[in-house]
mmCIF file of C-alpha atoms and ligand atoms in Angstrom:
data_model
loop_
_atom_site.group_PDB
_atom_site.id
_atom_site.type_symbol
_atom_site.label_atom_id
_atom_site.label_comp_id
_atom_site.label_asym_id
_atom_site.label_seq_id
_atom_site.Cartn_x
_atom_site.Cartn_y
_atom_site.Cartn_z
ATOM 1 C CA MET A 22 -11.905 25.467 26.756
ATOM 2 C CA ASN A 23 -13.800 22.145 26.876
ATOM 3 C CA VAL A 24 -14.358 20.284 23.599
ATOM 4 C CA LEU A 25 -16.825 17.433 23.151
ATOM 5 C CA GLY A 26 -16.166 15.004 20.263
ATOM 6 C CA ILE A 27 -18.626 12.366 19.059
ATOM 7 C CA GLU A 28 -17.899 9.563 16.590
ATOM 8 C CA SER A 29 -20.605 7.219 15.226
ATOM 9 C CA SER A 30 -19.696 6.542 11.593
ATOM 10 C CA CYS A 31 -19.646 2.743 11.744
ATOM 11 C CA ASP A 32 -19.646 0.197 14.589
ATOM 12 C CA GLU A 33 -18.020 2.225 17.372
ATOM 13 C CA THR A 34 -19.814 4.854 19.412
ATOM 14 C CA SER A 35 -17.170 7.052 20.945
ATOM 15 C CA VAL A 36 -17.297 10.216 23.022
ATOM 16 C CA ALA A 37 -14.264 12.249 24.060
ATOM 17 C CA ILE A 38 -13.561 15.453 25.957
ATOM 18 C CA ILE A 39 -10.509 17.649 25.493
ATOM 19 C CA SER A 40 -10.067 20.206 28.286
ATOM 20 C CA ASN A 41 -7.577 23.031 27.787
ATOM 21 C CA GLY A 42 -5.765 21.068 25.095
ATOM 22 C CA LYS A 43 -5.544 17.858 27.152
ATOM 23 C CA LEU A 44 -7.539 14.717 26.407
ATOM 24 C CA VAL A 45 -9.350 13.934 29.656
ATOM 25 C CA SER A 46 -11.748 11.244 28.469
ATOM 26 C CA ASN A 47 -12.081 8.964 25.429
ATOM 27 C CA LEU A 48 -14.794 6.335 25.854
ATOM 28 C CA ILE A 49 -15.304 3.772 23.085
ATOM 29 C CA SER A 50 -18.217 1.358 22.905
ATOM 30 C CA SER A 51 -17.694 -1.296 20.205
ATOM 31 C CA GLN A 52 -20.657 -3.133 18.712
ATOM 32 C CA ASP A 53 -19.212 -6.638 18.918
ATOM 33 C CA PHE A 54 -22.545 -8.297 18.055
ATOM 34 C CA HIS A 55 -21.916 -7.731 14.313
ATOM 35 C CA THR A 56 -19.413 -10.646 14.340
ATOM 36 C CA GLN A 57 -22.313 -13.139 14.156
ATOM 37 C CA TYR A 58 -23.335 -11.594 10.783
ATOM 38 C CA GLY A 59 -19.810 -11.558 9.337
ATOM 39 C CA GLY A 60 -19.873 -7.760 8.903
ATOM 40 C CA VAL A 61 -21.575 -4.571 10.061
ATOM 41 C CA VAL A 62 -25.386 -4.519 9.676
ATOM 42 C CA PRO A 63 -26.168 -0.802 9.162
ATOM 43 C CA GLU A 64 -29.635 -0.694 10.735
ATOM 44 C CA LEU A 65 -28.506 -2.582 13.849
ATOM 45 C CA SER A 66 -25.558 -0.237 14.093
ATOM 46 C CA SER A 67 -27.809 2.867 14.097
ATOM 47 C CA ARG A 68 -30.009 1.412 16.833
ATOM 48 C CA ALA A 69 -27.026 0.538 19.017
ATOM 49 C CA HIS A 70 -25.593 4.069 18.632
ATOM 50 C CA LEU A 71 -28.967 5.463 19.668
ATOM 51 C CA GLN A 72 -28.998 3.435 22.878
ATOM 52 C CA ILE A 73 -25.465 4.247 23.974
ATOM 53 C CA VAL A 74 -24.718 7.807 22.918
ATOM 54 C CA LEU A 75 -26.420 9.609 25.837
ATOM 55 C CA PRO A 76 -25.013 7.323 28.592
ATOM 56 C CA LEU A 77 -21.542 7.738 27.035
ATOM 57 C CA VAL A 78 -21.831 11.547 27.022
ATOM 58 C CA LYS A 79 -22.964 11.539 30.676
ATOM 59 C CA GLN A 80 -20.101 9.237 31.664
ATOM 60 C CA SER A 81 -17.604 11.402 29.753
ATOM 61 C CA LEU A 82 -18.757 14.561 31.554
ATOM 62 C CA GLU A 83 -18.414 12.754 34.891
ATOM 63 C CA ARG A 84 -14.895 11.642 34.013
ATOM 64 C CA ALA A 85 -13.935 15.135 32.958
ATOM 65 C CA GLY A 86 -15.502 16.530 36.142
ATOM 66 C CA ILE A 87 -17.556 19.110 34.245
ATOM 67 C CA SER A 88 -21.232 19.742 33.521
ATOM 68 C CA ALA A 89 -22.901 19.840 30.095
ATOM 69 C CA GLY A 90 -23.077 23.633 30.381
ATOM 70 C CA GLN A 91 -19.296 23.837 30.595
ATOM 71 C CA ILE A 92 -18.767 22.410 27.082
ATOM 72 C CA ASP A 93 -17.551 25.273 24.832
ATOM 73 C CA LEU A 94 -17.289 23.497 21.476
ATOM 74 C CA VAL A 95 -19.104 20.457 20.068
ATOM 75 C CA CYS A 96 -17.669 18.325 17.219
ATOM 76 C CA ALA A 97 -19.060 15.240 15.530
ATOM 77 C CA THR A 98 -18.255 13.027 12.558
ATOM 78 C CA ALA A 99 -20.395 14.127 9.616
ATOM 79 C CA GLY A 100 -19.102 11.604 7.051
ATOM 80 C CA PRO A 101 -18.029 9.470 5.344
ATOM 81 C CA GLY A 102 -19.723 6.508 6.984
ATOM 82 C CA LEU A 103 -23.028 4.656 7.321
ATOM 83 C CA ILE A 104 -25.804 7.227 6.877
ATOM 84 C CA GLY A 105 -28.045 6.002 9.709
ATOM 85 C CA ALA A 106 -25.117 5.557 12.101
ATOM 86 C CA LEU A 107 -23.718 9.011 11.327
ATOM 87 C CA LEU A 108 -27.117 10.593 11.767
ATOM 88 C CA VAL A 109 -27.327 9.455 15.404
ATOM 89 C CA GLY A 110 -24.079 11.029 16.670
ATOM 90 C CA LEU A 111 -24.377 14.034 14.375
ATOM 91 C CA SER A 112 -27.977 14.912 15.331
ATOM 92 C CA PHE A 113 -27.219 14.430 19.004
ATOM 93 C CA ALA A 114 -24.165 16.706 18.792
ATOM 94 C CA LYS A 115 -25.960 19.394 16.783
ATOM 95 C CA GLY A 116 -28.873 19.379 19.231
ATOM 96 C CA PHE A 117 -26.482 19.541 22.184
ATOM 97 C CA ALA A 118 -24.690 22.561 20.688
ATOM 98 C CA TYR A 119 -27.761 24.366 19.339
ATOM 99 C CA THR A 120 -29.740 24.264 22.579
ATOM 100 C CA ARG A 121 -26.751 25.637 24.518
ATOM 101 C CA ARG A 122 -25.853 28.246 21.854
ATOM 102 C CA LYS A 123 -22.372 26.745 21.475
ATOM 103 C CA PRO A 124 -20.384 26.410 18.247
ATOM 104 C CA PHE A 125 -20.594 23.120 16.374
ATOM 105 C CA ILE A 126 -17.994 21.734 13.949
ATOM 106 C CA PRO A 127 -18.803 18.857 11.562
ATOM 107 C CA VAL A 128 -15.694 16.716 11.110
ATOM 108 C CA ASN A 129 -14.643 14.580 8.154
ATOM 109 C CA HIS A 130 -13.928 11.130 9.610
ATOM 110 C CA ILE A 131 -10.806 10.614 7.474
ATOM 111 C CA GLU A 132 -9.417 13.980 8.570
ATOM 112 C CA GLY A 133 -9.996 12.816 12.141
ATOM 113 C CA HIS A 134 -7.721 9.843 11.413
ATOM 114 C CA ILE A 135 -5.174 12.015 9.549
ATOM 115 C CA PHE A 136 -4.634 14.210 12.618
ATOM 116 C CA SER A 137 -4.820 11.357 15.157
ATOM 117 C CA GLY A 138 -1.003 11.323 15.332
ATOM 118 C CA PHE A 139 -1.241 14.664 17.168
ATOM 119 C CA LEU A 140 -2.884 12.877 20.099
ATOM 120 C CA MET A 141 0.523 11.362 20.842
ATOM 121 C CA GLU A 142 3.232 13.018 22.913
ATOM 122 C CA GLU A 143 5.556 13.220 19.904
ATOM 123 C CA LYS A 144 3.637 14.933 17.094
ATOM 124 C CA PRO A 145 3.994 14.939 13.300
ATOM 125 C CA GLU A 146 5.747 17.949 11.771
ATOM 126 C CA PHE A 147 4.433 19.593 8.584
ATOM 127 C CA PRO A 148 4.838 18.679 5.828
ATOM 128 C CA TYR A 149 4.271 14.991 6.465
ATOM 129 C CA LEU A 150 3.279 11.931 4.483
ATOM 130 C CA CYS A 151 0.217 10.259 5.911
ATOM 131 C CA LEU A 152 -0.809 6.706 5.099
ATOM 132 C CA VAL A 153 -4.486 6.272 5.976
ATOM 133 C CA VAL A 154 -5.448 2.609 6.173
ATOM 134 C CA SER A 155 -8.903 1.738 7.449
ATOM 135 C CA GLY A 156 -11.829 -0.528 6.690
ATOM 136 C CA GLY A 157 -13.235 1.880 4.128
ATOM 137 C CA HIS A 158 -10.257 3.928 2.935
ATOM 138 C CA THR A 159 -6.681 3.658 1.770
ATOM 139 C CA LEU A 160 -5.019 6.974 1.061
ATOM 140 C CA LEU A 161 -1.523 8.316 0.686
ATOM 141 C CA LEU A 162 -1.515 12.032 1.514
ATOM 142 C CA LEU A 163 0.847 14.963 1.689
ATOM 143 C CA VAL A 164 -0.263 16.983 4.714
ATOM 144 C CA GLU A 165 1.187 20.485 4.462
ATOM 145 C CA SER A 166 -0.915 22.270 7.072
ATOM 146 C CA ASP A 167 -4.273 21.981 8.856
ATOM 147 C CA THR A 168 -6.075 23.027 5.702
ATOM 148 C CA GLU A 169 -3.771 21.805 2.913
ATOM 149 C CA ILE A 170 -4.012 18.052 2.429
ATOM 150 C CA LYS A 171 -2.966 16.756 -0.984
ATOM 151 C CA LYS A 172 -4.190 13.353 -2.127
ATOM 152 C CA LEU A 173 -1.263 11.546 -3.794
ATOM 153 C CA GLY A 174 -2.919 8.178 -4.166
ATOM 154 C CA THR A 175 -5.875 6.059 -3.186
ATOM 155 C CA THR A 176 -7.134 2.535 -3.714
ATOM 156 C CA ILE A 177 -8.615 1.777 -7.097
ATOM 157 C CA ASP A 178 -10.678 -1.088 -5.655
ATOM 158 C CA ASP A 179 -10.762 -2.511 -2.098
ATOM 159 C CA ALA A 180 -9.516 -0.679 0.981
ATOM 160 C CA ALA A 181 -6.644 -2.278 2.929
ATOM 161 C CA GLY A 182 -8.850 -3.176 5.911
ATOM 162 C CA GLU A 183 -11.523 -4.519 3.586
ATOM 163 C CA ALA A 184 -8.909 -6.855 2.045
ATOM 164 C CA PHE A 185 -7.949 -8.128 5.526
ATOM 165 C CA ASP A 186 -11.640 -8.634 6.329
ATOM 166 C CA LYS A 187 -12.364 -10.506 3.069
ATOM 167 C CA ILE A 188 -9.363 -12.851 3.380
ATOM 168 C CA SER A 189 -10.269 -13.493 7.009
ATOM 169 C CA LYS A 190 -13.785 -14.468 5.947
ATOM 170 C CA LEU A 191 -12.348 -16.733 3.235
ATOM 171 C CA LEU A 192 -10.116 -18.479 5.780
ATOM 172 C CA GLY A 193 -13.047 -18.861 8.184
ATOM 173 C CA PHE A 194 -11.662 -16.513 10.865
ATOM 174 C CA GLY A 195 -14.604 -14.098 10.824
ATOM 175 C CA TYR A 196 -14.959 -10.331 11.333
ATOM 176 C CA PRO A 197 -13.139 -8.014 11.923
ATOM 177 C CA GLY A 198 -10.429 -9.695 9.928
ATOM 178 C CA GLY A 199 -7.343 -7.600 10.638
ATOM 179 C CA PRO A 200 -6.689 -8.701 14.214
ATOM 180 C CA LYS A 201 -7.602 -12.310 13.365
ATOM 181 C CA ILE A 202 -5.197 -12.491 10.386
ATOM 182 C CA GLN A 203 -2.461 -10.909 12.502
ATOM 183 C CA GLU A 204 -3.007 -13.448 15.273
ATOM 184 C CA ALA A 205 -3.078 -16.446 12.909
ATOM 185 C CA ALA A 206 0.085 -15.208 11.182
ATOM 186 C CA LEU A 207 1.962 -15.415 14.495
ATOM 187 C CA ASP A 208 1.951 -19.218 14.202
ATOM 188 C CA GLN A 209 3.548 -19.216 10.765
ATOM 189 C CA ARG A 210 6.705 -21.335 10.794
ATOM 190 C CA THR A 211 7.517 -22.006 7.142
ATOM 191 C CA ASP A 212 8.436 -19.852 4.146
ATOM 192 C CA PHE A 213 6.044 -17.264 2.791
ATOM 193 C CA THR A 214 4.159 -17.681 -0.425
ATOM 194 C CA GLU A 215 4.708 -14.396 -2.244
ATOM 195 C CA PHE A 216 1.526 -12.982 -3.707
ATOM 196 C CA PRO A 217 2.054 -10.350 -6.424
ATOM 197 C CA VAL A 218 1.632 -6.628 -5.689
ATOM 198 C CA ALA A 219 -0.449 -4.824 -8.309
ATOM 199 C CA GLN A 220 1.053 -1.889 -10.195
ATOM 200 C CA CYS A 221 -1.273 1.021 -10.957
ATOM 201 C CA LYS A 222 -1.122 3.842 -13.527
ATOM 202 C CA ASN A 223 -0.629 6.377 -10.743
ATOM 203 C CA PRO A 224 2.492 5.188 -8.845
ATOM 204 C CA TYR A 225 0.882 6.155 -5.513
ATOM 205 C CA ASP A 226 -2.399 4.292 -6.049
ATOM 206 C CA PHE A 227 -3.168 0.968 -4.388
ATOM 207 C CA SER A 228 -5.045 -2.110 -5.545
ATOM 208 C CA PHE A 229 -5.991 -5.037 -3.332
ATOM 209 C CA SER A 230 -8.511 -6.952 -5.408
ATOM 210 C CA GLY A 231 -5.727 -8.675 -7.400
ATOM 211 C CA LEU A 232 -4.102 -9.793 -4.168
ATOM 212 C CA LYS A 233 -7.415 -11.210 -2.983
ATOM 213 C CA THR A 234 -7.799 -13.122 -6.273
ATOM 214 C CA SER A 235 -4.208 -14.447 -6.013
ATOM 215 C CA VAL A 236 -4.921 -15.818 -2.532
ATOM 216 C CA LEU A 237 -8.138 -17.430 -3.778
ATOM 217 C CA ARG A 238 -6.380 -18.968 -6.824
ATOM 218 C CA PHE A 239 -3.604 -20.304 -4.567
ATOM 219 C CA ILE A 240 -6.200 -21.933 -2.291
ATOM 220 C CA GLN A 241 -8.092 -23.423 -5.247
ATOM 221 C CA LYS A 242 -4.894 -24.830 -6.785
ATOM 222 C CA GLU A 243 -3.478 -26.252 -3.543
ATOM 223 C CA TYR A 244 -6.604 -27.409 -1.738
ATOM 224 C CA GLY A 245 -9.557 -27.220 -4.135
ATOM 225 C CA GLU A 246 -11.614 -24.972 -1.860
ATOM 226 C CA PRO A 247 -11.147 -22.941 1.352
ATOM 227 C CA SER A 248 -12.960 -25.467 3.579
ATOM 228 C CA LYS A 249 -10.350 -28.118 2.639
ATOM 229 C CA ILE A 250 -7.346 -26.130 3.922
ATOM 230 C CA PRO A 251 -5.715 -28.128 6.739
ATOM 231 C CA SER A 252 -5.755 -25.989 9.893
ATOM 232 C CA GLU A 253 -1.955 -26.151 10.191
ATOM 233 C CA HIS A 254 -1.696 -24.400 6.783
ATOM 234 C CA LEU A 255 -3.890 -21.435 7.766
ATOM 235 C CA PRO A 256 -1.055 -19.486 9.464
ATOM 236 C CA LEU A 257 1.040 -19.735 6.283
ATOM 237 C CA ILE A 258 -1.729 -18.264 4.120
ATOM 238 C CA ALA A 259 -2.599 -15.599 6.707
ATOM 239 C CA SER A 260 1.019 -14.504 7.082
ATOM 240 C CA SER A 261 1.694 -14.593 3.329
ATOM 241 C CA PHE A 262 -1.322 -12.384 2.701
ATOM 242 C CA GLN A 263 -0.384 -10.028 5.540
ATOM 243 C CA TYR A 264 3.187 -9.807 4.257
ATOM 244 C CA SER A 265 2.015 -9.033 0.694
ATOM 245 C CA ALA A 266 -0.544 -6.442 1.810
ATOM 246 C CA VAL A 267 2.048 -4.678 3.975
ATOM 247 C CA ARG A 268 4.600 -4.779 1.132
ATOM 248 C CA ALA A 269 2.022 -3.170 -1.192
ATOM 249 C CA LEU A 270 1.454 -0.321 1.273
ATOM 250 C CA ILE A 271 5.116 0.198 2.136
ATOM 251 C CA SER A 272 6.292 0.249 -1.491
ATOM 252 C CA LYS A 273 4.001 3.217 -2.303
ATOM 253 C CA LEU A 274 5.004 5.053 0.845
ATOM 254 C CA GLU A 275 8.661 4.591 -0.035
ATOM 255 C CA LYS A 276 8.095 5.936 -3.549
ATOM 256 C CA ALA A 277 6.480 9.057 -2.075
ATOM 257 C CA LEU A 278 9.366 9.458 0.384
ATOM 258 C CA GLN A 279 11.779 9.536 -2.551
ATOM 259 C CA ASN A 280 9.841 12.337 -4.237
ATOM 260 C CA TYR A 281 8.522 14.557 -1.431
ATOM 261 C CA PRO A 282 10.869 16.273 1.017
ATOM 262 C CA VAL A 283 8.806 15.719 4.165
ATOM 263 C CA LYS A 284 9.750 15.947 7.832
ATOM 264 C CA SER A 285 7.607 13.112 9.188
ATOM 265 C CA ILE A 286 5.622 10.020 8.291
ATOM 266 C CA SER A 287 2.344 9.181 9.993
ATOM 267 C CA LEU A 288 0.477 5.889 9.802
ATOM 268 C CA VAL A 289 -3.194 6.090 10.843
ATOM 269 C CA GLY A 290 -6.541 4.253 10.744
ATOM 270 C CA GLY A 291 -7.735 0.849 11.935
ATOM 271 C CA VAL A 292 -5.120 -1.112 9.951
ATOM 272 C CA ALA A 293 -2.378 1.003 11.577
ATOM 273 C CA ALA A 294 -2.883 -1.355 14.528
ATOM 274 C CA ASN A 295 -1.127 -4.033 12.480
ATOM 275 C CA LYS A 296 2.214 -4.832 14.079
ATOM 276 C CA LEU A 297 4.025 -5.828 10.889
ATOM 277 C CA LEU A 298 2.881 -2.620 9.159
ATOM 278 C CA ARG A 299 3.957 -0.496 12.162
ATOM 279 C CA ASP A 300 7.355 -2.226 12.242
ATOM 280 C CA GLU A 301 7.936 -1.845 8.492
ATOM 281 C CA CYS A 302 6.942 1.855 8.533
ATOM 282 C CA SER A 303 9.241 2.404 11.464
ATOM 283 C CA LYS A 304 12.159 0.749 9.617
ATOM 284 C CA LEU A 305 11.426 2.877 6.544
ATOM 285 C CA SER A 306 11.437 6.062 8.623
ATOM 286 C CA ILE A 307 14.817 5.151 10.123
ATOM 287 C CA ARG A 308 16.225 4.446 6.659
ATOM 288 C CA TYR A 309 14.979 7.804 5.336
ATOM 289 C CA LYS A 310 15.759 9.681 8.579
ATOM 290 C CA LYS A 311 12.194 10.852 9.151
ATOM 291 C CA LYS A 312 10.198 11.219 12.325
ATOM 292 C CA PHE A 313 7.622 8.425 12.503
ATOM 293 C CA ILE A 314 4.327 8.966 14.317
ATOM 294 C CA VAL A 315 1.780 6.213 14.748
ATOM 295 C CA PRO A 316 -1.104 6.552 17.227
ATOM 296 C CA SER A 317 -1.367 4.120 20.131
ATOM 297 C CA LEU A 318 -3.917 1.347 19.505
ATOM 298 C CA GLU A 319 -6.685 3.304 21.307
ATOM 299 C CA PHE A 320 -6.463 5.994 18.600
ATOM 300 C CA CYS A 321 -5.984 3.730 15.520
ATOM 301 C CA GLY A 322 -9.554 2.455 15.372
ATOM 302 C CA ASP A 323 -12.490 4.852 15.369
ATOM 303 C CA ASN A 324 -12.525 7.139 18.394
ATOM 304 C CA GLY A 325 -14.037 10.394 19.598
ATOM 305 C CA ALA A 326 -10.667 11.868 20.609
ATOM 306 C CA MET A 327 -9.549 12.330 17.003
ATOM 307 C CA ILE A 328 -12.886 13.974 16.164
ATOM 308 C CA ALA A 329 -12.679 16.386 19.106
ATOM 309 C CA TYR A 330 -9.045 17.163 18.216
ATOM 310 C CA ARG A 331 -9.681 17.753 14.498
ATOM 311 C CA GLY A 332 -12.758 19.867 15.267
ATOM 312 C CA LEU A 333 -10.771 21.960 17.728
ATOM 313 C CA ARG A 334 -8.054 22.613 15.151
ATOM 314 C CA LEU A 335 -10.624 23.674 12.568
ATOM 315 C CA HIS A 336 -12.252 25.962 15.140
ATOM 316 C CA GLU A 337 -8.838 27.482 15.914
ATOM 317 C CA ASN A 338 -8.396 28.050 12.175
ATOM 318 C CA GLY A 339 -11.580 30.118 12.133
ATOM 319 C CA ILE A 340 -13.707 27.470 10.424
ATOM 320 C CA LYS A 341 -17.367 27.971 11.313
ATOM 321 C CA TYR A 342 -20.650 26.157 10.887
ATOM 322 C CA THR A 343 -24.042 27.830 10.614
ATOM 323 C CA PHE A 344 -27.018 25.773 11.790
ATOM 324 C CA ASP A 345 -29.629 25.063 9.118
ATOM 325 C CA PHE A 346 -32.396 22.552 8.460
ATOM 326 C CA ASN A 347 -30.266 20.031 6.582
ATOM 327 C CA ALA A 348 -29.633 16.830 8.534
ATOM 328 C CA PHE A 349 -26.159 16.539 7.001
ATOM 329 C CA PRO A 350 -23.904 19.606 6.897
ATOM 330 C CA SER A 351 -22.225 20.166 3.547
ATOM 331 C CA LEU A 352 -18.828 18.644 4.221
ATOM 332 C CA SER A 353 -17.256 20.578 1.343
ATOM 333 C CA ASP A 354 -16.870 23.594 3.668
ATOM 334 C CA HIS A 355 -15.198 21.436 6.314
ATOM 335 C CA THR A 356 -13.064 19.059 4.239
ATOM 336 C CA PHE A 357 -9.557 19.911 3.128
ATOM 337 C CA ILE A 358 -8.420 16.773 1.301
ATOM 338 C CA LYS A 359 -7.844 17.918 -2.275
HETATM 339 O O1 KG4 B 12 -10.529 2.885 11.092
HETATM 340 P P1 KG4 B 12 -11.380 1.704 11.409
HETATM 341 O O2 KG4 B 12 -11.578 1.339 12.860
HETATM 342 O O3 KG4 B 12 -12.804 1.861 10.779
HETATM 343 C C1 KG4 B 12 -13.001 2.476 9.540
HETATM 344 O O4 KG4 B 12 -13.041 3.727 9.513
HETATM 345 O O5 KG4 B 12 -13.058 1.718 8.557
HETATM 346 O O6 KG4 B 12 -10.761 0.446 10.625
HETATM 347 C C2 KG4 B 12 -11.310 -0.841 10.720
HETATM 348 C C3 KG4 B 12 -10.448 -1.794 9.901
HETATM 349 C C4 KG4 B 12 -11.084 -3.183 9.738
HETATM 350 O O7 KG4 B 12 -11.054 -3.523 8.370
HETATM 351 C C5 KG4 B 12 -10.149 -4.090 10.549
HETATM 352 O O8 KG4 B 12 -10.058 -5.407 10.037
HETATM 353 C C6 KG4 B 12 -8.817 -3.352 10.416
HETATM 354 O O9 KG4 B 12 -9.173 -1.993 10.546
HETATM 355 N N1 KG4 B 12 -7.860 -3.733 11.467
HETATM 356 C C7 KG4 B 12 -6.683 -4.349 11.222
HETATM 357 C C8 KG4 B 12 -6.091 -4.604 12.492
HETATM 358 N N2 KG4 B 12 -6.925 -4.132 13.455
HETATM 359 C C9 KG4 B 12 -8.010 -3.596 12.817
HETATM 360 N N3 KG4 B 12 -6.094 -4.692 10.059
HETATM 361 C C10 KG4 B 12 -4.896 -5.314 10.133
HETATM 362 N N4 KG4 B 12 -4.275 -5.622 11.297
HETATM 363 C C11 KG4 B 12 -4.823 -5.287 12.492
HETATM 364 N N5 KG4 B 12 -4.209 -5.601 13.626
HETATM 365 ZN ZN1 ZN B 13 -12.146 5.030 10.710
#
């Protein structure tokens, strides 16, 4: 059984092949040119996906040592994401499957992330708590099976990655902010400034806009404006923000651990690449005697492997898709986050 997975929801075009349950290729092409605009420009993203998707599929088939005709199942991200960007990978995948009379599975991008822990040697065990932290989403979930995913909490304003990106912009580090904040924080030598963590009505919800405002107020009070921050003070602000953001995430995860008898914890999404967050989740799992699964860095950011894997699991669960004339499949039939 050969599975083709295509991801094109934002600024990564990625194509993966899983052969007989083993990942044999996961190619990722990142659109680094967005850095000059300080964020992703949707139309440029769509055009870049269009140029690279076919060469990536050809290269993936070569790597896997199979021909296009040997693909048995085609999966692609169908949302959420940038409409134009999604349309490129999705239309390509649907066309690929339709012309070869092969099954196609539309995959919810977040569910791709949720199951990305299964790409690791040690896999999550149901039921598990999953913290999804990406540029567009922050979710705390109880994953009970392939098709039972309970939403415990979400962000009421900015996503975790978005907060990293905004603070990075404020400090003049640029986009994407997460890795830049993490790097700057490494040079921090003095005490942290503690920024407050917002409390929400739902104990499992997150809020990052207050944290962003606190950082801005701190900068205004201490320096007048961001451009006046002495460069030797930047690591302190970066690390204080990072520390506060991680604390906000960990505190909600810990609350859920106290109330849900789970077997494992999984941390996924682009922000799961953050070393402090990985370390703190790991410590928490040791304290609560839970298995902790975090994908390797290759599978934290957007990738085709997680899409192929999630699609395969849905296919194995008997989930089907019938081709029609709508560009976007109705994701309600293929989404299990409730
Ligand atoms: O999952 P992802 O690749 O794309 C979305 O689906 O959104 O996540 C991208 C986000 C960006 O906001 C980026 O700044 C953040 O992940 N990120 C990080 C790190 N690496 C990437 N945030 C914190 N620390 C990192 N090391
Ligand atoms: Zn993502």
